[in-house]
Coordinates of C-alpha atoms in Angstrom, one line a residue:
M1 CA -12.2 18.3 -69.8
T2 CA -15.7 17.2 -68.5
D3 CA -16.5 15.6 -65.1
T4 CA -15.7 11.9 -64.6
I5 CA -18.3 9.6 -66.2
N6 CA -18.5 5.8 -66.2
I7 CA -18.1 4.0 -69.5
P8 CA -18.5 0.3 -70.2
L9 CA -15.1 -1.3 -70.8
N10 CA -16.1 -2.8 -74.1
K11 CA -16.8 0.6 -75.4
L12 CA -13.2 1.7 -74.9
L13 CA -10.5 1.4 -77.5
A14 CA -6.8 2.4 -77.9
W15 CA -6.1 5.8 -79.4
E16 CA -3.6 5.5 -82.3
G17 CA -2.0 8.8 -81.5
N18 CA -0.6 7.8 -78.0
V19 CA 2.9 9.1 -77.7
R20 CA 4.1 6.0 -75.8
K21 CA 5.2 3.4 -78.4
T22 CA 7.7 1.3 -76.5
D23 CA 7.3 -1.3 -73.8
L24 CA 3.5 -0.8 -73.7
D25 CA 2.9 -4.3 -72.3
K26 CA 5.8 -4.3 -69.9
N27 CA 4.7 -5.5 -66.4
I28 CA 1.1 -5.5 -67.4
G29 CA 0.5 -8.5 -65.2
E30 CA 1.6 -6.5 -62.1
L31 CA -0.6 -3.6 -63.1
A32 CA -3.6 -5.9 -63.7
A33 CA -3.1 -7.6 -60.2
S34 CA -3.0 -4.1 -58.6
I35 CA -6.2 -3.0 -60.3
F36 CA -7.9 -6.2 -59.3
A37 CA -6.8 -5.8 -55.7
H38 CA -7.2 -2.1 -55.3
G39 CA -9.4 -0.9 -58.1
L40 CA -8.6 1.7 -60.8
L41 CA -6.9 4.4 -58.8
Q42 CA -6.6 6.9 -61.7
S43 CA -9.4 7.6 -64.2
L44 CA -8.7 7.1 -68.0
V45 CA -8.7 10.2 -70.2
V46 CA -10.8 9.5 -73.4
R47 CA -12.1 11.2 -76.5
K48 CA -15.4 10.3 -78.2
D49 CA -14.9 8.3 -81.3
K50 CA -17.0 8.6 -84.5
R51 CA -18.1 5.0 -84.2
G52 CA -19.8 5.7 -80.9
K53 CA -16.9 4.4 -78.8
Y54 CA -14.2 6.2 -76.8
A55 CA -10.5 6.3 -77.6
V56 CA -8.2 6.2 -74.6
V57 CA -5.8 9.2 -74.9
A58 CA -4.2 8.8 -71.5
G59 CA -4.1 5.4 -69.8
R60 CA -3.2 3.0 -72.5
R61 CA -1.4 0.6 -70.2
R62 CA -4.3 0.7 -67.7
L63 CA -6.6 -0.2 -70.6
L64 CA -4.4 -3.2 -71.5
A65 CA -4.4 -4.3 -67.9
L66 CA -8.2 -4.1 -67.7
E67 CA -8.5 -6.1 -71.0
S68 CA -6.2 -8.8 -69.6
L69 CA -8.5 -9.1 -66.5
V70 CA -11.5 -9.6 -68.9
E71 CA -9.5 -12.3 -70.8
S72 CA -8.7 -14.1 -67.5
G73 CA -12.3 -14.0 -66.4
S74 CA -11.6 -11.7 -63.5
M75 CA -13.7 -8.9 -64.9
K76 CA -16.7 -8.5 -67.2
A77 CA -16.5 -6.7 -70.5
Q78 CA -19.4 -4.5 -69.4
T79 CA -17.7 -3.3 -66.2
L80 CA -18.1 0.5 -65.9
I81 CA -14.8 2.3 -66.0
P82 CA -14.3 5.9 -64.6
C83 CA -13.2 8.2 -67.4
N84 CA -12.6 11.9 -68.1
V85 CA -13.9 12.9 -71.5
L86 CA -11.8 15.5 -73.5
D87 CA -13.4 18.5 -75.1
D88 CA -13.3 18.6 -78.9
E89 CA -10.8 21.5 -78.8
A90 CA -8.3 19.7 -76.6
D91 CA -5.0 18.5 -78.1
G92 CA -4.9 14.7 -77.5
T93 CA -1.1 14.5 -78.3
E94 CA -0.4 17.2 -75.8
I95 CA -2.4 15.4 -73.1
S96 CA -0.7 12.1 -73.8
L97 CA 2.7 13.7 -73.8
A98 CA 2.1 15.5 -70.5
E99 CA 1.0 12.4 -68.7
N100 CA 4.0 10.4 -69.8
V101 CA 6.7 13.1 -69.4
Q102 CA 5.5 14.4 -66.0
R103 CA 5.3 10.9 -64.4
E104 CA 8.0 10.5 -61.7
Q105 CA 9.0 6.9 -60.8
M106 CA 9.1 5.9 -57.1
H107 CA 12.6 5.4 -55.8
P108 CA 13.3 1.7 -55.3
A109 CA 14.2 2.2 -51.6
D110 CA 10.8 3.8 -51.0
E111 CA 9.2 0.7 -52.7
F112 CA 11.2 -1.6 -50.4
D113 CA 9.9 0.3 -47.3
A114 CA 6.3 0.2 -48.6
F115 CA 6.4 -3.6 -49.0
K116 CA 7.9 -3.9 -45.5
A117 CA 5.1 -1.7 -44.1
L118 CA 2.5 -4.1 -45.5
T119 CA 4.1 -7.2 -44.0
D120 CA 4.6 -5.3 -40.7
K121 CA 0.8 -4.9 -40.6
G122 CA 0.4 -8.7 -40.9
M123 CA 0.0 -9.2 -44.6
P124 CA 1.7 -12.5 -45.6
P125 CA 4.3 -12.2 -48.4
A126 CA 2.2 -14.4 -50.6
D127 CA -0.8 -12.0 -50.3
V128 CA 1.4 -9.0 -51.1
A129 CA 2.7 -10.9 -54.2
A130 CA -0.8 -11.6 -55.4
R131 CA -2.1 -8.1 -54.9
F132 CA 0.8 -6.5 -56.8
G133 CA 1.2 -9.2 -59.5
V134 CA 4.8 -10.3 -58.6
T135 CA 6.2 -13.6 -57.4
E136 CA 6.6 -14.3 -53.7
A137 CA 10.4 -14.6 -54.3
V138 CA 10.4 -10.9 -55.5
V139 CA 8.5 -9.8 -52.4
K140 CA 11.1 -11.6 -50.2
Q141 CA 13.9 -9.9 -52.1
R142 CA 12.4 -6.5 -51.6
L143 CA 11.8 -7.2 -47.9
K144 CA 15.4 -8.3 -47.6
L145 CA 16.6 -5.0 -49.2
A146 CA 14.3 -3.1 -46.8
N147 CA 16.1 -4.7 -43.9
V148 CA 19.5 -3.2 -44.8
S149 CA 20.7 -0.5 -42.3
P150 CA 18.6 2.7 -42.6
S151 CA 21.7 4.8 -42.9
L152 CA 22.9 2.8 -45.9
L153 CA 19.5 3.0 -47.6
D154 CA 19.7 6.8 -47.1
A155 CA 23.1 6.7 -48.8
Y156 CA 21.5 4.8 -51.6
R157 CA 18.7 7.4 -51.9
D158 CA 21.4 10.1 -52.1
G159 CA 23.1 8.3 -55.0
E160 CA 26.3 7.3 -53.0
M161 CA 25.8 3.6 -53.9
T162 CA 23.9 1.5 -56.4
L163 CA 21.2 -1.1 -56.0
Q164 CA 23.9 -3.8 -56.5
H165 CA 25.7 -2.4 -53.4
V166 CA 22.4 -2.7 -51.3
M167 CA 22.0 -6.3 -52.6
A168 CA 25.5 -7.1 -51.3
F169 CA 24.7 -5.9 -47.8
T170 CA 21.8 -8.3 -47.5
V171 CA 24.2 -11.3 -46.9
T172 CA 24.0 -10.4 -43.2
D173 CA 21.3 -8.8 -41.0
D174 CA 23.9 -7.2 -38.7
H175 CA 23.4 -3.5 -39.3
A176 CA 26.6 -2.7 -37.4
A177 CA 28.6 -5.0 -39.6
Q178 CA 27.0 -3.6 -42.7
E179 CA 27.9 0.0 -41.7
R180 CA 31.4 -1.0 -40.6
A181 CA 32.1 -2.6 -44.0
W182 CA 31.0 0.5 -45.9
K183 CA 33.0 2.7 -43.6
E184 CA 36.2 0.7 -43.6
L185 CA 36.5 -0.4 -47.2
P186 CA 38.9 1.8 -49.2
G187 CA 37.2 3.9 -51.9
Y188 CA 38.6 1.9 -54.8
Q189 CA 37.2 -1.3 -53.3
K190 CA 33.7 0.2 -52.8
R191 CA 33.3 0.3 -56.6
D192 CA 32.8 -3.4 -56.7
P193 CA 29.8 -4.7 -54.6
D194 CA 31.4 -8.2 -54.5
N195 CA 34.1 -6.8 -52.2
I196 CA 31.3 -5.9 -49.7
R197 CA 29.9 -9.4 -49.9
K198 CA 33.3 -11.0 -49.5
L199 CA 34.2 -8.9 -46.4
L200 CA 30.9 -9.7 -44.7
T201 CA 31.2 -13.4 -45.3
E202 CA 35.0 -14.0 -45.1
H203 CA 34.7 -16.3 -42.0
E204 CA 31.6 -18.2 -43.2
I205 CA 31.4 -21.6 -44.9
T206 CA 29.7 -21.7 -48.2
A207 CA 28.3 -24.7 -50.1
A208 CA 31.3 -24.3 -52.4
D209 CA 33.6 -25.4 -49.6
R210 CA 35.3 -28.7 -50.2
R211 CA 33.9 -30.1 -47.0
V212 CA 30.4 -29.4 -48.1
K213 CA 31.1 -30.9 -51.5
F214 CA 32.4 -34.0 -49.8
V215 CA 29.4 -34.7 -47.6
T216 CA 27.0 -33.0 -50.1
L217 CA 24.6 -30.2 -49.1
K218 CA 21.7 -32.7 -49.2
A219 CA 23.3 -35.0 -46.6
Y220 CA 24.1 -32.0 -44.4
E221 CA 20.5 -30.7 -44.5
K222 CA 19.1 -34.3 -44.0
A223 CA 21.3 -34.5 -40.8
G224 CA 19.5 -31.4 -39.5
G225 CA 21.9 -28.7 -40.6
S226 CA 20.4 -25.4 -41.5
V227 CA 21.6 -23.0 -44.2
R228 CA 21.2 -19.3 -45.0
R229 CA 20.8 -18.3 -48.6
D230 CA 21.8 -15.0 -50.3
L231 CA 18.7 -14.1 -52.2
F232 CA 20.9 -12.1 -54.7
S233 CA 23.6 -14.7 -55.4
N234 CA 23.4 -17.7 -57.6
G235 CA 25.2 -21.0 -57.1
D236 CA 27.0 -22.6 -54.2
N237 CA 28.7 -19.3 -53.1
G238 CA 25.3 -17.9 -52.1
V239 CA 24.5 -20.8 -49.7
F240 CA 26.0 -20.5 -46.2
I241 CA 26.4 -23.3 -43.6
D242 CA 25.1 -22.5 -40.1
D243 CA 26.4 -25.5 -38.2
A244 CA 30.1 -25.9 -38.7
V245 CA 30.4 -28.5 -35.9
L246 CA 27.8 -30.8 -37.6
L247 CA 29.6 -30.4 -40.9
E248 CA 33.0 -31.4 -39.4
S249 CA 31.4 -34.5 -37.8
L250 CA 29.9 -35.5 -41.1
V251 CA 33.2 -35.1 -42.8
A252 CA 34.9 -37.3 -40.1
K253 CA 32.3 -40.0 -40.4
K254 CA 32.6 -40.2 -44.2
L255 CA 36.4 -40.2 -44.1
E256 CA 36.2 -43.0 -41.5
K257 CA 34.2 -45.2 -44.0
T258 CA 37.0 -44.7 -46.6
A259 CA 39.7 -45.5 -43.9
Q260 CA 37.9 -48.8 -43.1
K261 CA 38.2 -49.9 -46.7
V262 CA 41.9 -48.9 -46.8
R263 CA 42.6 -50.9 -43.6
K264 CA 41.5 -54.0 -45.4
E265 CA 44.5 -53.6 -47.8
G266 CA 46.9 -54.7 -45.0
W267 CA 48.6 -51.5 -44.0
K268 CA 50.2 -51.4 -40.5
W269 CA 48.1 -48.3 -39.7
V270 CA 45.6 -46.0 -41.3
E271 CA 44.9 -42.5 -39.9
I272 CA 42.5 -39.7 -40.8
D273 CA 43.8 -36.2 -41.2
P274 CA 41.1 -34.0 -42.8
V275 CA 43.5 -31.1 -43.5
F276 CA 46.7 -32.6 -44.7
L277 CA 49.8 -30.6 -43.9
H278 CA 53.2 -31.8 -45.1
A279 CA 54.8 -30.4 -41.9
N280 CA 52.7 -32.8 -39.8
W281 CA 54.3 -35.8 -41.6
S282 CA 57.7 -34.4 -42.4
E283 CA 59.4 -36.8 -40.0
C284 CA 58.0 -39.8 -41.8
Q285 CA 59.9 -41.6 -44.6
R286 CA 57.8 -42.3 -47.7
R287 CA 57.7 -45.3 -49.9
H288 CA 55.9 -45.7 -53.2
A289 CA 54.3 -48.6 -55.1
E290 CA 56.8 -50.5 -57.2
D291 CA 56.7 -51.9 -60.7
L292 CA 56.6 -55.6 -61.0
P293 CA 60.2 -56.6 -61.6
L294 CA 61.4 -57.6 -65.0
S295 CA 62.3 -61.2 -65.6
P296 CA 66.0 -61.9 -66.1
E297 CA 65.4 -62.3 -69.9
E298 CA 63.5 -59.0 -70.0
Q299 CA 66.3 -57.3 -68.2
Q300 CA 68.9 -58.5 -70.7
E301 CA 66.6 -57.5 -73.6
S302 CA 66.1 -54.0 -72.2
V303 CA 69.8 -53.4 -71.7
A304 CA 70.6 -54.5 -75.2
L305 CA 67.8 -52.3 -76.7
V306 CA 68.9 -49.2 -74.8
A307 CA 72.5 -49.7 -76.0
E308 CA 71.2 -49.9 -79.6
L309 CA 69.0 -46.9 -79.1
E310 CA 71.9 -44.8 -78.0
Q311 CA 73.9 -45.7 -81.1
L312 CA 71.0 -44.8 -83.4
N313 CA 70.3 -41.5 -81.6
A314 CA 73.9 -40.5 -82.2
I315 CA 73.2 -40.4 -85.9
E316 CA 72.3 -36.9 -87.0
E317 CA 70.3 -37.8 -90.1
P318 CA 69.0 -41.4 -89.7
S319 CA 67.8 -43.2 -92.8
D320 CA 64.2 -44.3 -93.1
E321 CA 65.2 -47.8 -92.1
Q322 CA 67.1 -46.5 -89.0
Q323 CA 64.1 -44.3 -88.1
A324 CA 61.8 -47.3 -88.4
R325 CA 64.2 -49.3 -86.1
L326 CA 64.2 -46.5 -83.6
E327 CA 60.4 -46.6 -83.5
T328 CA 60.4 -50.4 -83.1
I329 CA 62.8 -50.2 -80.2
N330 CA 60.8 -47.5 -78.5
E331 CA 57.6 -49.5 -78.8
R332 CA 59.2 -52.5 -77.2
L333 CA 60.8 -50.5 -74.4
D334 CA 57.3 -49.0 -73.8
E335 CA 55.9 -52.5 -73.4
L336 CA 58.7 -53.4 -71.0
D337 CA 58.1 -50.2 -69.1
D338 CA 54.3 -50.6 -68.8
R339 CA 54.1 -52.9 -65.8
P340 CA 51.5 -52.8 -63.0
E341 CA 52.5 -51.3 -59.7
V342 CA 52.3 -53.3 -56.4
W343 CA 53.0 -52.7 -52.7
P344 CA 55.6 -55.2 -51.5
P345 CA 54.6 -57.1 -48.3
E346 CA 57.6 -55.6 -46.5
T347 CA 56.3 -52.1 -47.1
L348 CA 52.8 -52.9 -46.0
A349 CA 54.3 -54.4 -42.7
I350 CA 55.9 -51.1 -41.7
A351 CA 54.0 -48.3 -43.5
G352 CA 50.7 -46.7 -43.3
A353 CA 48.2 -44.5 -45.2
V354 CA 46.7 -41.1 -44.5
V355 CA 43.0 -40.5 -45.4
T356 CA 42.5 -36.8 -46.1
L357 CA 40.2 -34.4 -47.9
G358 CA 41.4 -33.3 -51.3
S359 CA 40.9 -29.8 -52.7
D360 CA 38.4 -31.2 -55.2
G361 CA 36.0 -32.3 -52.4
E362 CA 36.9 -36.0 -52.7
A363 CA 38.6 -38.3 -50.3
D364 CA 42.4 -38.4 -51.0
I365 CA 44.5 -41.3 -49.8
R366 CA 48.2 -40.9 -49.4
Y367 CA 50.1 -44.1 -49.0
G368 CA 53.5 -45.3 -47.9
F369 CA 54.3 -43.2 -44.8
I370 CA 56.7 -44.8 -42.4
K371 CA 56.8 -43.4 -38.9
P372 CA 60.3 -42.9 -37.4
E373 CA 59.8 -45.8 -34.9
D374 CA 59.0 -48.2 -37.7
A375 CA 61.7 -47.1 -40.1
P376 CA 64.2 -49.9 -40.9
E377 CA 68.0 -49.4 -40.7
A378 CA 69.8 -49.1 -44.0
S379 CA 71.4 -52.3 -45.3
D380 CA 73.6 -53.6 -48.0
D381 CA 70.4 -54.7 -49.9
D382 CA 69.8 -51.0 -50.7
E383 CA 72.8 -51.0 -53.1
A384 CA 71.4 -54.0 -55.0
A385 CA 68.0 -52.4 -55.3
T386 CA 69.7 -49.3 -56.7
A387 CA 71.4 -51.4 -59.3
E388 CA 68.1 -52.9 -60.4
D389 CA 66.5 -49.4 -60.5
G390 CA 69.3 -48.4 -62.9
I391 CA 67.8 -50.8 -65.5
D392 CA 64.4 -49.0 -65.2
D393 CA 66.2 -45.6 -65.4
A394 CA 67.9 -46.8 -68.6
I395 CA 64.5 -47.5 -70.1
Q396 CA 63.1 -44.1 -69.1
D397 CA 66.3 -42.2 -70.3
R398 CA 65.7 -43.0 -74.0
P399 CA 64.8 -40.0 -76.1
P400 CA 61.9 -40.9 -78.4
L401 CA 62.6 -38.1 -80.9
P402 CA 65.7 -36.1 -82.0
A403 CA 66.9 -34.1 -79.1
S404 CA 66.5 -30.7 -80.9
L405 CA 62.8 -31.6 -81.7
V406 CA 62.2 -32.8 -78.2
E407 CA 63.5 -29.5 -76.9
D408 CA 61.3 -27.4 -79.3
L409 CA 58.1 -29.5 -78.6
T410 CA 58.6 -29.2 -74.8
A411 CA 59.3 -25.5 -75.2
H412 CA 55.8 -25.2 -76.7
R413 CA 54.5 -27.2 -73.8
S414 CA 56.3 -25.0 -71.3
A415 CA 54.9 -21.9 -72.9
A416 CA 51.4 -23.5 -72.9
L417 CA 51.7 -24.3 -69.2
N418 CA 52.8 -20.7 -68.6
A419 CA 49.7 -19.4 -70.5
A420 CA 47.2 -21.8 -69.0
L421 CA 48.4 -20.9 -65.4
L422 CA 47.7 -17.2 -66.1
E423 CA 44.0 -18.1 -65.9
R424 CA 44.2 -20.2 -62.7
P425 CA 45.3 -18.1 -59.7
D426 CA 44.3 -21.0 -57.4
V427 CA 46.8 -23.4 -59.0
A428 CA 49.5 -20.7 -59.1
L429 CA 49.1 -20.1 -55.4
A430 CA 49.3 -23.8 -54.7
A431 CA 52.3 -24.2 -57.0
I432 CA 54.4 -21.4 -55.4
V433 CA 53.6 -22.6 -51.8
H434 CA 54.6 -26.1 -52.9
V435 CA 58.0 -24.8 -54.1
M436 CA 58.6 -22.8 -50.9
V437 CA 57.6 -25.7 -48.7
L438 CA 60.0 -28.0 -50.6
Q439 CA 62.9 -25.7 -49.9
V440 CA 62.0 -24.8 -46.3
F441 CA 60.9 -28.2 -45.0
Y442 CA 62.6 -30.7 -47.3
N443 CA 66.0 -29.1 -48.0
S444 CA 65.2 -29.2 -51.7
H445 CA 66.2 -26.7 -54.4
S446 CA 64.3 -24.7 -57.0
E447 CA 65.7 -26.8 -59.8
D448 CA 63.7 -29.8 -58.4
T449 CA 60.5 -28.2 -59.7
C450 CA 59.6 -26.6 -63.0
L451 CA 59.0 -23.3 -61.3
Q452 CA 62.3 -21.3 -61.2
I453 CA 61.6 -19.4 -58.0
D454 CA 65.0 -18.0 -57.6
V455 CA 63.6 -16.0 -59.8
S456 CA 64.5 -16.5 -63.4
D457 CA 62.4 -15.8 -66.5
P458 CA 63.1 -18.7 -69.0
S459 CA 63.5 -17.5 -72.6
L460 CA 60.6 -18.3 -74.9
Q461 CA 62.2 -17.0 -78.1
D462 CA 61.9 -20.4 -79.8
V463 CA 58.1 -20.1 -79.7
E464 CA 57.7 -16.4 -80.4
G465 CA 54.5 -15.8 -82.4
S466 CA 52.7 -18.9 -81.0
P467 CA 49.3 -18.5 -79.4
A468 CA 50.7 -19.1 -75.9
H469 CA 53.5 -16.5 -76.5
Q470 CA 50.9 -13.9 -77.7
F471 CA 48.7 -14.6 -74.7
I472 CA 51.6 -14.2 -72.3
E473 CA 52.7 -10.9 -74.0
A474 CA 49.2 -9.5 -73.7
G475 CA 49.3 -10.3 -69.9
R476 CA 52.8 -8.6 -69.6
Q477 CA 51.5 -5.4 -71.3
H478 CA 48.5 -5.4 -69.0
W479 CA 50.6 -5.5 -65.9
L480 CA 53.1 -3.0 -67.2
S481 CA 50.3 -0.5 -67.6
Q482 CA 49.3 -1.0 -64.0
L483 CA 52.7 -0.9 -62.3
P484 CA 54.5 2.3 -61.2
G485 CA 57.3 3.6 -63.5
E486 CA 60.0 3.6 -60.8
P487 CA 61.0 0.5 -58.8
D488 CA 61.3 2.6 -55.6
S489 CA 57.5 3.1 -55.7
L490 CA 56.7 -0.5 -56.2
F491 CA 56.4 -1.6 -52.5
A492 CA 54.0 1.3 -51.7
W493 CA 52.0 0.4 -54.8
C494 CA 51.7 -3.2 -53.7
L495 CA 50.5 -2.2 -50.2
A496 CA 47.7 -0.1 -51.8
Q497 CA 46.3 -3.0 -53.9
N498 CA 43.5 -5.3 -53.0
G499 CA 43.9 -9.1 -52.6
D500 CA 42.5 -9.9 -56.1
T501 CA 45.0 -7.6 -57.8
L502 CA 48.0 -9.1 -55.9
R503 CA 46.9 -12.6 -56.6
G504 CA 46.5 -11.8 -60.2
L505 CA 50.0 -10.3 -60.4
L506 CA 51.4 -13.2 -58.4
T507 CA 49.8 -15.6 -60.8
F508 CA 51.5 -13.9 -63.7
C509 CA 54.9 -13.9 -62.0
V510 CA 54.6 -17.6 -61.0
A511 CA 53.6 -18.5 -64.6
K512 CA 56.7 -16.6 -65.9
T513 CA 59.0 -18.8 -63.9
I514 CA 57.9 -22.1 -65.5
N515 CA 60.7 -24.1 -67.3
A516 CA 59.4 -27.3 -68.7
V517 CA 61.8 -27.5 -71.6
L518 CA 63.6 -30.9 -72.0
L519 CA 67.1 -30.1 -73.0
K520 CA 69.7 -32.6 -74.4
H521 CA 71.4 -33.2 -71.1
D522 CA 68.1 -33.8 -69.2
R523 CA 66.6 -37.2 -68.4
P524 CA 63.0 -37.4 -69.5
G525 CA 62.1 -38.8 -66.1
C526 CA 63.8 -36.1 -64.1
S527 CA 61.9 -34.5 -61.2
R528 CA 61.5 -31.2 -63.0
M529 CA 59.7 -32.8 -65.9
A530 CA 57.6 -35.0 -63.5
H531 CA 56.6 -31.8 -61.8
A532 CA 55.6 -30.3 -65.1
A533 CA 53.4 -33.3 -65.7
D534 CA 51.7 -32.8 -62.4
L535 CA 51.2 -29.1 -63.1
A536 CA 49.7 -29.9 -66.5
E537 CA 47.3 -32.4 -65.0
A538 CA 46.2 -29.8 -62.4
L539 CA 45.6 -27.2 -65.1
K540 CA 43.9 -29.8 -67.4
L541 CA 46.3 -28.6 -70.0
D542 CA 45.0 -29.1 -73.6
M543 CA 48.0 -28.6 -75.9
G544 CA 45.6 -28.6 -78.9
A545 CA 44.6 -25.1 -77.9
W546 CA 48.3 -23.9 -77.9
F547 CA 50.1 -25.9 -80.6
T548 CA 49.3 -26.9 -84.2
P549 CA 51.8 -29.3 -85.9
T550 CA 53.0 -27.9 -89.2
A551 CA 55.7 -28.9 -91.7
A552 CA 58.0 -26.2 -90.3
N553 CA 57.7 -27.0 -86.6
Y554 CA 57.3 -30.8 -86.8
F555 CA 57.0 -32.9 -90.0
T556 CA 60.2 -31.8 -91.7
R557 CA 62.1 -32.7 -88.6
I558 CA 61.0 -36.4 -88.4
G559 CA 61.6 -39.3 -90.8
K560 CA 59.3 -40.3 -93.6
A561 CA 58.3 -43.4 -91.8
K562 CA 57.1 -41.4 -88.8
I563 CA 55.2 -39.0 -91.1
L564 CA 53.4 -41.9 -92.8
E565 CA 52.7 -43.4 -89.4
T566 CA 51.0 -40.1 -88.5
L567 CA 49.0 -40.1 -91.7
R568 CA 47.8 -43.7 -91.0
E569 CA 46.8 -42.7 -87.5
V570 CA 44.8 -39.7 -88.8
K571 CA 43.4 -41.1 -92.1
G572 CA 43.3 -44.8 -91.3
S573 CA 45.4 -45.6 -94.3
V574 CA 47.8 -43.9 -96.8
A575 CA 47.7 -43.7 -100.5
P576 CA 50.5 -45.6 -102.3
A577 CA 51.5 -42.4 -104.1
W578 CA 52.2 -40.7 -100.7
E579 CA 55.0 -43.2 -100.0
K580 CA 56.8 -42.1 -103.1
L581 CA 56.7 -38.4 -102.3
K582 CA 59.9 -36.6 -101.3
K583 CA 60.1 -35.7 -97.6
P584 CA 59.4 -31.9 -98.0
D585 CA 56.3 -32.7 -100.1
L586 CA 55.2 -35.4 -97.7
A587 CA 55.6 -33.0 -94.8
A588 CA 53.5 -30.4 -96.5
L589 CA 50.8 -33.0 -97.2
A590 CA 50.8 -34.1 -93.6
E591 CA 50.3 -30.6 -92.4
R592 CA 47.2 -30.3 -94.6
E593 CA 45.8 -33.7 -93.6
V594 CA 46.1 -33.2 -89.9
S595 CA 44.8 -29.6 -90.0
G596 CA 41.6 -29.3 -87.9
K597 CA 41.9 -32.9 -86.7
G598 CA 43.2 -32.1 -83.2
W599 CA 46.2 -34.4 -83.8
L600 CA 49.3 -33.9 -81.6
P601 CA 52.7 -35.5 -81.4
E602 CA 52.9 -38.2 -78.7
L603 CA 55.2 -36.1 -76.6
L604 CA 52.5 -33.4 -76.2
R605 CA 49.6 -35.6 -75.5
A606 CA 51.1 -38.3 -73.2
P607 CA 52.1 -37.7 -69.6
T608 CA 55.9 -37.5 -68.9
P609 CA 57.4 -40.3 -66.8
E610 CA 57.0 -40.1 -63.0
A611 CA 59.7 -38.6 -60.9
D612 CA 62.0 -40.5 -58.6
P613 CA 60.0 -41.7 -55.6
G614 CA 62.0 -39.8 -53.0
L615 CA 61.5 -36.5 -54.9
Q616 CA 57.9 -37.3 -55.7
A617 CA 57.1 -37.7 -52.0
A618 CA 58.4 -34.1 -51.4

């Protein structure tokens, strides 16, 4: 190799034999910025070309960076570039291979320290970014990584942790807390960097907190509140609130605005309770809005219709005419049952409302609380009210479909609730706490909810093979593979698990207790089914994902009139020939026509009736 000589850039060209073929242009912008700021720190190795130019044997990426500077106008094409010229006998491939194979990358931790050294000397992050061809955000990230405890960075250099672990430590600048977290976390928890992040921020408020969602992060910052951001986390969980006192005051002010609107409704009192606890209001009675009363004529009509409905439901195989009459009766009873709710003046005079903050970050208003000093004494009028309520109960007690079909359809719904809950540990935790509070504070029983916490595992053999059943079985097999073989070892195993594992297992166990099957002796409006409806709403349950109506599981079990009604709903009209088909053929046709349309029986798409007010309050 000769001494270094200067060659005009426009006389240099790429050598086709360069051994580096992949990612040649990767990070060229950064390299170009470095050359512009610091000059070419390493000469190119070239070989004279027959055309009077020089082929770059070693330094192809440096050549690309120099050419990009020419294109951007930062350098002239005639700029002299220091080069070492190879002898004719030198093997270009060997030189190219040696340069690429022997190159040793700088450890990332050393790079972090180098960036920090530059800023410690007074160079602004923006200047560092410009001189090395990276964004200012990248510089700030590397400076944040350089600020992690030196002992932890040494552990990173020694291969005891990954870069993701170092990123997790940056959520706090407290070196002692960082070191304590790494020392105290069990070995199996250290594998997941998120466990470090959770431990270091367990007492902090993030932008995902319902209080922040309620007042909005924008309003908090506008009020002068400061935040701290995790440079390595995306979304609300990476934004931390510094001023909890300011946040609470903003929550109180916004809740007070809602309370002012509620007071105009005429309640005796309206109070604000940001964190609603049932125990704080357990001494209060609870009343609920009431349906507008039926007129005397409507009452007589409903009683007569319910009596006729019971007679028709006692028929095992109703004719098409009888089936049509059943549907007509149900439609009319639905009309009678669909009445607006109102708060009686006598309730407004003695009851109040609590304005609280819901789990979704929205104001939640809970009406109808009667304090002990305002509670009226029981009177003979209560018996008359109970008799009137019996008429409404009669309307709700009607079964819209054959009892066996209702049982099967609600079994599918029960299994779907079970499966949907497996993916929502937050709802499962709330559900099990709800059941326990009912029994501890309200003298209630497990049968008053759809969670059988005593604990029983309702049979799902009627829906074996369904999507929900398969999903549940997959979950069961997963947990069986994790649990110890002997029950005597189970408690020790539980003590050794992290919170996420225990919450996941609790979620599965809670889900397995669900019983939302409507049996023949059950009232459709019973508290257990009402609770199932509440749970379905919390889970945003979409039965279309878990149940597909077929001839076998639905259409052969209803009358022809009901099948034709379904076809009209799906198709808009029915062909005259369809009305002449035998029921099995019509059922098969219905299965084909509704396939892929997302259609569901009314029982699976409509909410179940509300529970009795007293139980609903609990």
